[in-house]
C-alpha atoms as an extended CHARMM CRD file, in Angstrom:
* protein
*
       261  EXT
         1         1  UNK       CA            -15.6940000000        9.8220000000       -3.2240000000  PROA      1               0.0000000000
         2         2  UNK       CA            -12.9110000000        7.5600000000       -4.2120000000  PROA      2               0.0000000000
         3         3  UNK       CA            -10.0660000000        9.2060000000       -5.8460000000  PROA      3               0.0000000000
         4         4  UNK       CA            -10.0160000000        7.5190000000       -9.5460000000  PROA      4               0.0000000000
         5         5  UNK       CA             -6.2320000000        8.1410000000       -9.5280000000  PROA      5               0.0000000000
         6         6  UNK       CA             -5.4150000000        6.0940000000       -6.1080000000  PROA      6               0.0000000000
         7         7  UNK       CA             -3.8650000000        3.3140000000       -6.7540000000  PROA      7               0.0000000000
         8         8  UNK       CA             -4.0270000000        0.1760000000       -4.2600000000  PROA      8               0.0000000000
         9         9  UNK       CA             -0.6720000000       -1.1320000000       -3.4880000000  PROA      9               0.0000000000
        10        10  UNK       CA             -2.1800000000       -4.6670000000       -3.5630000000  PROA      10              0.0000000000
        11        11  UNK       CA             -2.7220000000       -3.4650000000       -7.5950000000  PROA      11              0.0000000000
        12        12  UNK       CA              0.5220000000       -2.6460000000       -7.8540000000  PROA      12              0.0000000000
        13        13  UNK       CA              2.1160000000       -5.9620000000       -6.6770000000  PROA      13              0.0000000000
        14        14  UNK       CA             -0.8790000000       -7.7280000000       -8.4280000000  PROA      14              0.0000000000
        15        15  UNK       CA              1.5230000000       -5.7820000000      -11.7700000000  PROA      15              0.0000000000
        16        16  UNK       CA              5.1490000000       -6.4910000000      -10.9420000000  PROA      16              0.0000000000
        17        17  UNK       CA              3.6800000000       -9.9570000000       -9.8410000000  PROA      17              0.0000000000
        18        18  UNK       CA              3.0830000000      -10.9260000000      -13.4380000000  PROA      18              0.0000000000
        19        19  UNK       CA              6.2110000000       -8.4960000000      -14.8840000000  PROA      19              0.0000000000
        20        20  UNK       CA              8.2570000000      -10.8940000000      -12.5500000000  PROA      20              0.0000000000
        21        21  UNK       CA              6.0680000000      -14.1650000000      -13.9550000000  PROA      21              0.0000000000
        22        22  UNK       CA              7.2770000000      -13.0670000000      -17.1650000000  PROA      22              0.0000000000
        23        23  UNK       CA             10.6350000000      -12.5970000000      -16.2720000000  PROA      23              0.0000000000
        24        24  UNK       CA             10.9970000000      -15.6190000000      -14.4500000000  PROA      24              0.0000000000
        25        25  UNK       CA              9.5920000000      -18.1690000000      -17.4900000000  PROA      25              0.0000000000
        26        26  UNK       CA             11.8120000000      -16.3120000000      -20.4870000000  PROA      26              0.0000000000
        27        27  UNK       CA             14.9130000000      -16.1930000000      -17.6270000000  PROA      27              0.0000000000
        28        28  UNK       CA             18.1550000000      -17.9760000000      -18.9060000000  PROA      28              0.0000000000
        29        29  UNK       CA             21.1150000000      -19.2730000000      -17.1410000000  PROA      29              0.0000000000
        30        30  UNK       CA             23.0790000000      -16.1710000000      -18.3960000000  PROA      30              0.0000000000
        31        31  UNK       CA             20.5870000000      -13.6040000000      -17.2100000000  PROA      31              0.0000000000
        32        32  UNK       CA             21.4330000000      -11.2510000000      -14.4780000000  PROA      32              0.0000000000
        33        33  UNK       CA             17.8090000000       -9.9510000000      -13.4510000000  PROA      33              0.0000000000
        34        34  UNK       CA             18.6180000000       -6.6540000000      -11.8240000000  PROA      34              0.0000000000
        35        35  UNK       CA             14.8910000000       -5.1190000000       -9.6510000000  PROA      35              0.0000000000
        36        36  UNK       CA             15.5160000000       -1.5810000000       -8.9010000000  PROA      36              0.0000000000
        37        37  UNK       CA             13.9630000000        1.6380000000       -8.1850000000  PROA      37              0.0000000000
        38        38  UNK       CA             11.9920000000        3.2580000000      -11.1090000000  PROA      38              0.0000000000
        39        39  UNK       CA             14.0060000000        6.3750000000      -10.5920000000  PROA      39              0.0000000000
        40        40  UNK       CA             17.0300000000        4.6640000000      -11.7360000000  PROA      40              0.0000000000
        41        41  UNK       CA             15.1800000000        3.7410000000      -15.0150000000  PROA      41              0.0000000000
        42        42  UNK       CA             16.8200000000        5.2720000000      -17.3060000000  PROA      42              0.0000000000
        43        43  UNK       CA             20.3520000000        5.0560000000      -16.1090000000  PROA      43              0.0000000000
        44        44  UNK       CA             19.8800000000        1.5130000000      -15.0930000000  PROA      44              0.0000000000
        45        45  UNK       CA             19.1480000000        0.8200000000      -18.8990000000  PROA      45              0.0000000000
        46        46  UNK       CA             21.8090000000        2.5660000000      -19.8940000000  PROA      46              0.0000000000
        47        47  UNK       CA             24.3210000000        1.2200000000      -16.8700000000  PROA      47              0.0000000000
        48        48  UNK       CA             22.9270000000       -2.6390000000      -18.0260000000  PROA      48              0.0000000000
        49        49  UNK       CA             23.9640000000       -1.8990000000      -21.7590000000  PROA      49              0.0000000000
        50        50  UNK       CA             26.8360000000       -0.7770000000      -20.6640000000  PROA      50              0.0000000000
        51        51  UNK       CA             28.2920000000       -4.3190000000      -18.4490000000  PROA      51              0.0000000000
        52        52  UNK       CA             26.3660000000       -6.4380000000      -21.1770000000  PROA      52              0.0000000000
        53        53  UNK       CA             29.2500000000       -4.7070000000      -23.7830000000  PROA      53              0.0000000000
        54        54  UNK       CA             31.8770000000       -5.8110000000      -21.2340000000  PROA      54              0.0000000000
        55        55  UNK       CA             30.5440000000       -8.9460000000      -20.3500000000  PROA      55              0.0000000000
        56        56  UNK       CA             29.1970000000      -10.6850000000      -23.9660000000  PROA      56              0.0000000000
        57        57  UNK       CA             27.9280000000      -13.8900000000      -22.3510000000  PROA      57              0.0000000000
        58        58  UNK       CA             25.5870000000      -12.0390000000      -19.6690000000  PROA      58              0.0000000000
        59        59  UNK       CA             22.3530000000      -10.4340000000      -20.3200000000  PROA      59              0.0000000000
        60        60  UNK       CA             20.7850000000       -7.9100000000      -18.0390000000  PROA      60              0.0000000000
        61        61  UNK       CA             17.0740000000       -7.7010000000      -17.3420000000  PROA      61              0.0000000000
        62        62  UNK       CA             16.1370000000       -5.0340000000      -16.2490000000  PROA      62              0.0000000000
        63        63  UNK       CA             12.9270000000       -4.9140000000      -13.7090000000  PROA      63              0.0000000000
        64        64  UNK       CA             11.3230000000       -0.9770000000      -12.2710000000  PROA      64              0.0000000000
        65        65  UNK       CA              9.1790000000       -0.2180000000       -9.8190000000  PROA      65              0.0000000000
        66        66  UNK       CA              8.4410000000        0.5770000000       -6.4050000000  PROA      66              0.0000000000
        67        67  UNK       CA             11.1750000000        0.2280000000       -3.8320000000  PROA      67              0.0000000000
        68        68  UNK       CA              8.6730000000       -1.0910000000       -1.4000000000  PROA      68              0.0000000000
        69        69  UNK       CA              6.3680000000       -3.5030000000       -4.2740000000  PROA      69              0.0000000000
        70        70  UNK       CA              9.6290000000       -4.9870000000       -5.4570000000  PROA      70              0.0000000000
        71        71  UNK       CA             11.3210000000       -6.5400000000       -2.1180000000  PROA      71              0.0000000000
        72        72  UNK       CA              8.3880000000       -7.9250000000       -1.2260000000  PROA      72              0.0000000000
        73        73  UNK       CA              8.2490000000       -9.8570000000       -4.9550000000  PROA      73              0.0000000000
        74        74  UNK       CA             11.7020000000      -10.8440000000       -3.7390000000  PROA      74              0.0000000000
        75        75  UNK       CA             10.0100000000      -11.7640000000       -0.4450000000  PROA      75              0.0000000000
        76        76  UNK       CA              7.4100000000      -14.1430000000       -2.0000000000  PROA      76              0.0000000000
        77        77  UNK       CA              9.7610000000      -15.8270000000       -4.5110000000  PROA      77              0.0000000000
        78        78  UNK       CA             10.4470000000      -13.5490000000       -7.7250000000  PROA      78              0.0000000000
        79        79  UNK       CA             13.7940000000      -14.2530000000       -9.3110000000  PROA      79              0.0000000000
        80        80  UNK       CA             15.9920000000      -11.0690000000       -8.8990000000  PROA      80              0.0000000000
        81        81  UNK       CA             20.5810000000      -11.2650000000       -8.3900000000  PROA      81              0.0000000000
        82        82  UNK       CA             20.9020000000       -7.6360000000       -7.4650000000  PROA      82              0.0000000000
        83        83  UNK       CA             18.3420000000       -5.4040000000       -5.5950000000  PROA      83              0.0000000000
        84        84  UNK       CA             18.8550000000       -1.5710000000       -5.8120000000  PROA      84              0.0000000000
        85        85  UNK       CA             16.1200000000        0.9000000000       -4.0880000000  PROA      85              0.0000000000
        86        86  UNK       CA             15.9970000000        4.2670000000       -3.5590000000  PROA      86              0.0000000000
        87        87  UNK       CA             16.0560000000        5.0010000000        0.2280000000  PROA      87              0.0000000000
        88        88  UNK       CA             17.5030000000        3.0310000000        3.5540000000  PROA      88              0.0000000000
        89        89  UNK       CA             14.0770000000        1.9670000000        4.6610000000  PROA      89              0.0000000000
        90        90  UNK       CA             13.3320000000        0.1380000000        1.5030000000  PROA      90              0.0000000000
        91        91  UNK       CA             16.6680000000       -2.0020000000        1.7100000000  PROA      91              0.0000000000
        92        92  UNK       CA             16.4200000000       -2.3260000000        5.1640000000  PROA      92              0.0000000000
        93        93  UNK       CA             13.5380000000       -4.0910000000        4.9940000000  PROA      93              0.0000000000
        94        94  UNK       CA             14.7790000000       -6.2570000000        2.7850000000  PROA      94              0.0000000000
        95        95  UNK       CA             17.4210000000       -7.0650000000        5.5460000000  PROA      95              0.0000000000
        96        96  UNK       CA             15.3450000000       -8.1160000000        8.2080000000  PROA      96              0.0000000000
        97        97  UNK       CA             13.1490000000      -10.2180000000        5.5950000000  PROA      97              0.0000000000
        98        98  UNK       CA             16.5140000000      -11.4300000000        4.5780000000  PROA      98              0.0000000000
        99        99  UNK       CA             16.3180000000      -11.8220000000        1.0610000000  PROA      99              0.0000000000
       100       100  UNK       CA             19.6360000000      -10.0900000000        0.8080000000  PROA      100             0.0000000000
       101       101  UNK       CA             23.0900000000      -10.6940000000        1.4490000000  PROA      101             0.0000000000
       102       102  UNK       CA             23.8220000000       -7.3160000000        4.4520000000  PROA      102             0.0000000000
       103       103  UNK       CA             27.3300000000       -7.6720000000        3.2080000000  PROA      103             0.0000000000
       104       104  UNK       CA             27.1860000000       -6.9440000000        0.0080000000  PROA      104             0.0000000000
       105       105  UNK       CA             24.5640000000       -3.8170000000        0.3300000000  PROA      105             0.0000000000
       106       106  UNK       CA             26.1130000000       -0.4040000000       -1.0130000000  PROA      106             0.0000000000
       107       107  UNK       CA             25.4380000000        2.9130000000       -1.1010000000  PROA      107             0.0000000000
       108       108  UNK       CA             26.0850000000        3.8120000000       -4.4460000000  PROA      108             0.0000000000
       109       109  UNK       CA             23.7760000000        7.6170000000       -5.5680000000  PROA      109             0.0000000000
       110       110  UNK       CA             22.5100000000       10.5180000000       -4.3500000000  PROA      110             0.0000000000
       111       111  UNK       CA             19.3500000000       12.5370000000       -5.0250000000  PROA      111             0.0000000000
       112       112  UNK       CA             17.2420000000       15.6370000000       -4.1700000000  PROA      112             0.0000000000
       113       113  UNK       CA             13.5900000000       16.3150000000       -3.4800000000  PROA      113             0.0000000000
       114       114  UNK       CA             11.4630000000       18.7450000000       -5.8150000000  PROA      114             0.0000000000
       115       115  UNK       CA              8.4310000000       19.9540000000       -5.7860000000  PROA      115             0.0000000000
       116       116  UNK       CA              7.4500000000       20.3720000000       -9.8280000000  PROA      116             0.0000000000
       117       117  UNK       CA              4.6410000000       21.7380000000      -11.2030000000  PROA      117             0.0000000000
       118       118  UNK       CA              2.9780000000       21.7360000000      -15.4160000000  PROA      118             0.0000000000
       119       119  UNK       CA              5.7590000000       23.7430000000      -17.7180000000  PROA      119             0.0000000000
       120       120  UNK       CA              3.2500000000       25.5240000000      -18.4220000000  PROA      120             0.0000000000
       121       121  UNK       CA              1.9330000000       26.6190000000      -14.7450000000  PROA      121             0.0000000000
       122       122  UNK       CA              1.2010000000       30.5220000000      -13.8320000000  PROA      122             0.0000000000
       123       123  UNK       CA              1.5000000000       28.0840000000      -10.3060000000  PROA      123             0.0000000000
       124       124  UNK       CA              5.4160000000       28.1470000000       -8.7380000000  PROA      124             0.0000000000
       125       125  UNK       CA              5.5280000000       28.3300000000       -5.2240000000  PROA      125             0.0000000000
       126       126  UNK       CA              8.1900000000       29.2500000000       -3.2200000000  PROA      126             0.0000000000
       127       127  UNK       CA              7.5660000000       27.0300000000        0.2080000000  PROA      127             0.0000000000
       128       128  UNK       CA              5.5550000000       24.3700000000        0.6960000000  PROA      128             0.0000000000
       129       129  UNK       CA              3.1450000000       26.0810000000        2.5250000000  PROA      129             0.0000000000
       130       130  UNK       CA              1.6170000000       27.1560000000       -1.0710000000  PROA      130             0.0000000000
       131       131  UNK       CA              0.0690000000       24.0360000000       -1.4190000000  PROA      131             0.0000000000
       132       132  UNK       CA             -2.7350000000       24.6720000000        1.1530000000  PROA      132             0.0000000000
       133       133  UNK       CA             -3.9040000000       27.1710000000       -0.8590000000  PROA      133             0.0000000000
       134       134  UNK       CA             -7.7130000000       27.1000000000       -1.7730000000  PROA      134             0.0000000000
       135       135  UNK       CA             -6.8320000000       27.6060000000       -5.3560000000  PROA      135             0.0000000000
       136       136  UNK       CA             -4.2710000000       24.0060000000       -5.2970000000  PROA      136             0.0000000000
       137       137  UNK       CA             -6.7810000000       21.2950000000       -5.8700000000  PROA      137             0.0000000000
       138       138  UNK       CA             -4.6590000000       18.0080000000       -6.1960000000  PROA      138             0.0000000000
       139       139  UNK       CA             -0.6110000000       17.5140000000       -5.5670000000  PROA      139             0.0000000000
       140       140  UNK       CA              0.4530000000       13.5050000000       -6.6790000000  PROA      140             0.0000000000
       141       141  UNK       CA              3.0560000000       12.4410000000       -4.6340000000  PROA      141             0.0000000000
       142       142  UNK       CA              3.4230000000        8.7250000000       -4.1380000000  PROA      142             0.0000000000
       143       143  UNK       CA              2.1500000000        6.3590000000       -0.8300000000  PROA      143             0.0000000000
       144       144  UNK       CA              4.5140000000        7.0440000000        1.5500000000  PROA      144             0.0000000000
       145       145  UNK       CA              3.4100000000        2.9950000000        2.9100000000  PROA      145             0.0000000000
       146       146  UNK       CA              4.7440000000        1.4440000000        0.1900000000  PROA      146             0.0000000000
       147       147  UNK       CA              7.0300000000        4.2420000000       -1.8540000000  PROA      147             0.0000000000
       148       148  UNK       CA             10.6070000000        5.7660000000       -1.1750000000  PROA      148             0.0000000000
       149       149  UNK       CA              9.6030000000        9.2930000000       -2.1660000000  PROA      149             0.0000000000
       150       150  UNK       CA              6.6430000000        9.4530000000       -0.9520000000  PROA      150             0.0000000000
       151       151  UNK       CA              7.9270000000        8.7440000000        2.4920000000  PROA      151             0.0000000000
       152       152  UNK       CA             10.2420000000       11.4680000000        1.7710000000  PROA      152             0.0000000000
       153       153  UNK       CA              7.6060000000       13.9150000000        0.7300000000  PROA      153             0.0000000000
       154       154  UNK       CA              5.2680000000       13.1480000000        3.4460000000  PROA      154             0.0000000000
       155       155  UNK       CA              8.5120000000       13.6820000000        6.1220000000  PROA      155             0.0000000000
       156       156  UNK       CA              9.2020000000       17.2980000000        4.8170000000  PROA      156             0.0000000000
       157       157  UNK       CA              5.6350000000       18.1220000000        4.5240000000  PROA      157             0.0000000000
       158       158  UNK       CA              5.2740000000       17.2510000000        8.3000000000  PROA      158             0.0000000000
       159       159  UNK       CA              8.7170000000       19.0220000000        9.0170000000  PROA      159             0.0000000000
       160       160  UNK       CA              6.9560000000       22.5580000000        7.6210000000  PROA      160             0.0000000000
       161       161  UNK       CA              3.5060000000       22.0950000000        9.1800000000  PROA      161             0.0000000000
       162       162  UNK       CA              1.6090000000       21.2310000000        6.0590000000  PROA      162             0.0000000000
       163       163  UNK       CA              1.1450000000       17.2580000000        6.0970000000  PROA      163             0.0000000000
       164       164  UNK       CA             -2.7720000000       17.2550000000        6.2740000000  PROA      164             0.0000000000
       165       165  UNK       CA             -3.8610000000       20.3050000000        4.6370000000  PROA      165             0.0000000000
       166       166  UNK       CA             -1.6570000000       18.4500000000        2.2430000000  PROA      166             0.0000000000
       167       167  UNK       CA             -3.0990000000       15.0590000000        2.6330000000  PROA      167             0.0000000000
       168       168  UNK       CA             -6.2500000000       16.2790000000        2.0870000000  PROA      168             0.0000000000
       169       169  UNK       CA             -5.4060000000       16.6080000000       -1.9320000000  PROA      169             0.0000000000
       170       170  UNK       CA             -3.3520000000       13.6210000000       -2.2860000000  PROA      170             0.0000000000
       171       171  UNK       CA             -3.0410000000       12.0540000000       -5.4160000000  PROA      171             0.0000000000
       172       172  UNK       CA             -1.5510000000        8.8420000000       -5.2040000000  PROA      172             0.0000000000
       173       173  UNK       CA              1.4260000000        7.5240000000       -7.8090000000  PROA      173             0.0000000000
       174       174  UNK       CA              2.2850000000        4.0270000000       -7.4930000000  PROA      174             0.0000000000
       175       175  UNK       CA              5.5100000000        5.3780000000       -8.5160000000  PROA      175             0.0000000000
       176       176  UNK       CA              7.9800000000        8.6540000000       -9.0950000000  PROA      176             0.0000000000
       177       177  UNK       CA              7.4560000000        8.2590000000      -12.7850000000  PROA      177             0.0000000000
       178       178  UNK       CA              3.1280000000        8.1220000000      -12.2390000000  PROA      178             0.0000000000
       179       179  UNK       CA              4.0340000000       11.2210000000      -10.2760000000  PROA      179             0.0000000000
       180       180  UNK       CA              5.3210000000       12.7870000000      -13.5660000000  PROA      180             0.0000000000
       181       181  UNK       CA              3.5750000000       11.7560000000      -15.4530000000  PROA      181             0.0000000000
       182       182  UNK       CA              0.8310000000       13.4410000000      -13.4800000000  PROA      182             0.0000000000
       183       183  UNK       CA              2.0520000000       16.5180000000      -13.5290000000  PROA      183             0.0000000000
       184       184  UNK       CA              3.3190000000       15.9470000000      -17.2650000000  PROA      184             0.0000000000
       185       185  UNK       CA             -0.1470000000       15.6330000000      -17.7580000000  PROA      185             0.0000000000
       186       186  UNK       CA             -1.2800000000       18.8150000000      -16.0140000000  PROA      186             0.0000000000
       187       187  UNK       CA             -3.9270000000       16.5180000000      -13.9600000000  PROA      187             0.0000000000
       188       188  UNK       CA             -2.2550000000       18.1530000000      -10.8760000000  PROA      188             0.0000000000
       189       189  UNK       CA             -1.3770000000       21.6730000000      -10.0780000000  PROA      189             0.0000000000
       190       190  UNK       CA              2.0360000000       20.1420000000       -8.3860000000  PROA      190             0.0000000000
       191       191  UNK       CA              3.8300000000       17.1030000000       -7.7730000000  PROA      191             0.0000000000
       192       192  UNK       CA              6.6900000000       15.5240000000       -6.0680000000  PROA      192             0.0000000000
       193       193  UNK       CA              9.7040000000       13.6670000000       -7.7700000000  PROA      193             0.0000000000
       194       194  UNK       CA             13.0830000000       13.2160000000       -7.7100000000  PROA      194             0.0000000000
       195       195  UNK       CA             15.6490000000       15.9440000000       -9.3590000000  PROA      195             0.0000000000
       196       196  UNK       CA             16.3830000000       13.3570000000      -11.5090000000  PROA      196             0.0000000000
       197       197  UNK       CA             13.3000000000       12.6210000000      -12.7560000000  PROA      197             0.0000000000
       198       198  UNK       CA             12.2180000000       15.9630000000      -13.6350000000  PROA      198             0.0000000000
       199       199  UNK       CA             15.1680000000       16.1460000000      -15.1640000000  PROA      199             0.0000000000
       200       200  UNK       CA             13.7380000000       13.6470000000      -18.2580000000  PROA      200             0.0000000000
       201       201  UNK       CA             11.0590000000       16.5230000000      -19.0830000000  PROA      201             0.0000000000
       202       202  UNK       CA             12.3190000000       20.0120000000      -19.0530000000  PROA      202             0.0000000000
       203       203  UNK       CA             10.0870000000       19.8180000000      -22.0690000000  PROA      203             0.0000000000
       204       204  UNK       CA              6.9200000000       19.1010000000      -19.9220000000  PROA      204             0.0000000000
       205       205  UNK       CA              7.8860000000       20.6020000000      -15.9040000000  PROA      205             0.0000000000
       206       206  UNK       CA              9.7100000000       22.6660000000      -14.4030000000  PROA      206             0.0000000000
       207       207  UNK       CA             11.0210000000       22.6410000000      -11.1620000000  PROA      207             0.0000000000
       208       208  UNK       CA              9.1840000000       24.8830000000       -8.4470000000  PROA      208             0.0000000000
       209       209  UNK       CA             11.7210000000       24.2250000000       -5.5440000000  PROA      209             0.0000000000
       210       210  UNK       CA             14.3100000000       21.9450000000       -3.7470000000  PROA      210             0.0000000000
       211       211  UNK       CA             12.6280000000       20.4620000000       -1.5740000000  PROA      211             0.0000000000
       212       212  UNK       CA             14.8820000000       19.8620000000        2.0940000000  PROA      212             0.0000000000
       213       213  UNK       CA             14.4180000000       16.1910000000        3.2330000000  PROA      213             0.0000000000
       214       214  UNK       CA             14.5360000000       15.2040000000        6.4380000000  PROA      214             0.0000000000
       215       215  UNK       CA             16.7700000000       11.8460000000        6.1090000000  PROA      215             0.0000000000
       216       216  UNK       CA             19.5390000000       12.1730000000        2.7640000000  PROA      216             0.0000000000
       217       217  UNK       CA             18.1220000000       11.0090000000       -0.3560000000  PROA      217             0.0000000000
       218       218  UNK       CA             20.6220000000        7.6580000000       -0.9790000000  PROA      218             0.0000000000
       219       219  UNK       CA             20.1860000000        4.7820000000       -2.9200000000  PROA      219             0.0000000000
       220       220  UNK       CA             21.7500000000        1.1490000000       -1.4200000000  PROA      220             0.0000000000
       221       221  UNK       CA             22.2110000000       -2.4360000000       -3.7340000000  PROA      221             0.0000000000
       222       222  UNK       CA             22.9330000000       -5.1940000000       -2.2740000000  PROA      222             0.0000000000
       223       223  UNK       CA             22.8430000000       -9.5460000000       -3.9640000000  PROA      223             0.0000000000
       224       224  UNK       CA             19.8390000000      -10.8400000000       -3.2600000000  PROA      224             0.0000000000
       225       225  UNK       CA             20.4850000000      -14.1030000000       -0.9400000000  PROA      225             0.0000000000
       226       226  UNK       CA             19.8570000000      -18.0850000000       -3.1660000000  PROA      226             0.0000000000
       227       227  UNK       CA             20.5860000000      -15.6980000000       -6.5320000000  PROA      227             0.0000000000
       228       228  UNK       CA             21.9920000000      -17.9690000000       -9.3710000000  PROA      228             0.0000000000
       229       229  UNK       CA             24.2550000000      -15.7890000000      -10.7210000000  PROA      229             0.0000000000
       230       230  UNK       CA             25.9610000000      -14.8140000000       -7.4950000000  PROA      230             0.0000000000
       231       231  UNK       CA             29.0600000000      -14.0150000000       -9.3780000000  PROA      231             0.0000000000
       232       232  UNK       CA             27.3400000000      -12.1710000000      -12.2430000000  PROA      232             0.0000000000
       233       233  UNK       CA             25.4160000000      -10.1460000000       -9.6180000000  PROA      233             0.0000000000
       234       234  UNK       CA             28.9520000000       -8.5580000000       -7.7690000000  PROA      234             0.0000000000
       235       235  UNK       CA             30.5770000000       -7.9790000000      -10.9710000000  PROA      235             0.0000000000
       236       236  UNK       CA             27.4840000000       -5.8930000000      -11.4240000000  PROA      236             0.0000000000
       237       237  UNK       CA             27.1760000000       -4.1640000000       -8.1950000000  PROA      237             0.0000000000
       238       238  UNK       CA             30.9480000000       -3.6140000000       -8.6180000000  PROA      238             0.0000000000
       239       239  UNK       CA             30.4070000000       -1.8220000000      -11.5260000000  PROA      239             0.0000000000
       240       240  UNK       CA             28.0270000000        0.5870000000      -10.3940000000  PROA      240             0.0000000000
       241       241  UNK       CA             30.5940000000        1.4130000000       -7.9840000000  PROA      241             0.0000000000
       242       242  UNK       CA             33.0980000000        1.6080000000       -9.9110000000  PROA      242             0.0000000000
       243       243  UNK       CA             34.4330000000        5.0430000000      -11.4600000000  PROA      243             0.0000000000
       244       244  UNK       CA             32.4380000000        4.3600000000      -15.2600000000  PROA      244             0.0000000000
       245       245  UNK       CA             29.2460000000        3.2830000000      -13.2820000000  PROA      245             0.0000000000
       246       246  UNK       CA             29.5360000000        6.5960000000      -11.3090000000  PROA      246             0.0000000000
       247       247  UNK       CA             29.8980000000        8.4450000000      -14.6930000000  PROA      247             0.0000000000
       248       248  UNK       CA             27.1570000000        6.4120000000      -15.7250000000  PROA      248             0.0000000000
       249       249  UNK       CA             24.9530000000        8.0400000000      -13.0960000000  PROA      249             0.0000000000
       250       250  UNK       CA             26.2000000000       11.2220000000      -13.5920000000  PROA      250             0.0000000000
       251       251  UNK       CA             25.0910000000       11.5870000000      -17.1110000000  PROA      251             0.0000000000
       252       252  UNK       CA             21.2760000000       11.1390000000      -15.8690000000  PROA      252             0.0000000000
       253       253  UNK       CA             21.5650000000       13.5070000000      -12.3520000000  PROA      253             0.0000000000
       254       254  UNK       CA             23.0270000000       11.2880000000       -9.6820000000  PROA      254             0.0000000000
       255       255  UNK       CA             25.0930000000       12.7300000000       -7.3960000000  PROA      255             0.0000000000
       256       256  UNK       CA             27.7220000000       10.3720000000       -5.6960000000  PROA      256             0.0000000000
       257       257  UNK       CA             25.7800000000        9.0050000000       -2.2760000000  PROA      257             0.0000000000
       258       258  UNK       CA             28.6800000000       10.2060000000       -0.1190000000  PROA      258             0.0000000000
       259       259  UNK       CA             26.9560000000       14.0050000000       -1.1100000000  PROA      259             0.0000000000
       260       260  UNK       CA             23.7680000000       13.0920000000        0.2370000000  PROA      260             0.0000000000
       261       261  UNK       CA             22.6650000000       15.8610000000        2.6880000000  PROA      261             0.0000000000
């Protein structure tokens, strides 16, 4: 039976494509387009507003979604000036596709993978093995083939020897915020999100455990090749890396890139 929660990559690409077409139509000469991982939504909205205050002639247009989906849209010609992903593999793909300037690539933040449950749930797993219990029916996470947090979750589950058991209960989300929503609405027993995502809904979800990852959860960003606003794009990247930009990220729970482990 087809899982009604599953969101194929093709649908995600189409949705992002429509959004980016709208961005393309509305973009003006002084508008900087930043395509960023969904987990950066709150922090980058604040970052964009702060950058605009310091640069009155620039409007920052933000486009959020799954890192791989955004990268594929840039490959297909969607307008963007800065690309920020939630893992190194997505950025590696962007470099290999030659859609970003590798010389401008910088790590700017770190995060942690957490397992969350609905706020009122009596289920509080202390290990990933507990997700294999018969009483656990649905576990939300993102597709490892197209979303960084899905790759982090799969790696952790494989290391714990629980991938096959949990994968059989999977409810695939299009991006990390959708995974968060599934848990917040009580539609699943548990879900994998980033620590910063869990923190925005403390009244709806609770963190059961911080999950060790096989690779550090780090965020890189880079200038998009062919950007028509390269100077502004480099300025935005510099702002993100500046003490002021790092303070904005810290406010939303992100750690400095060098602290990832």
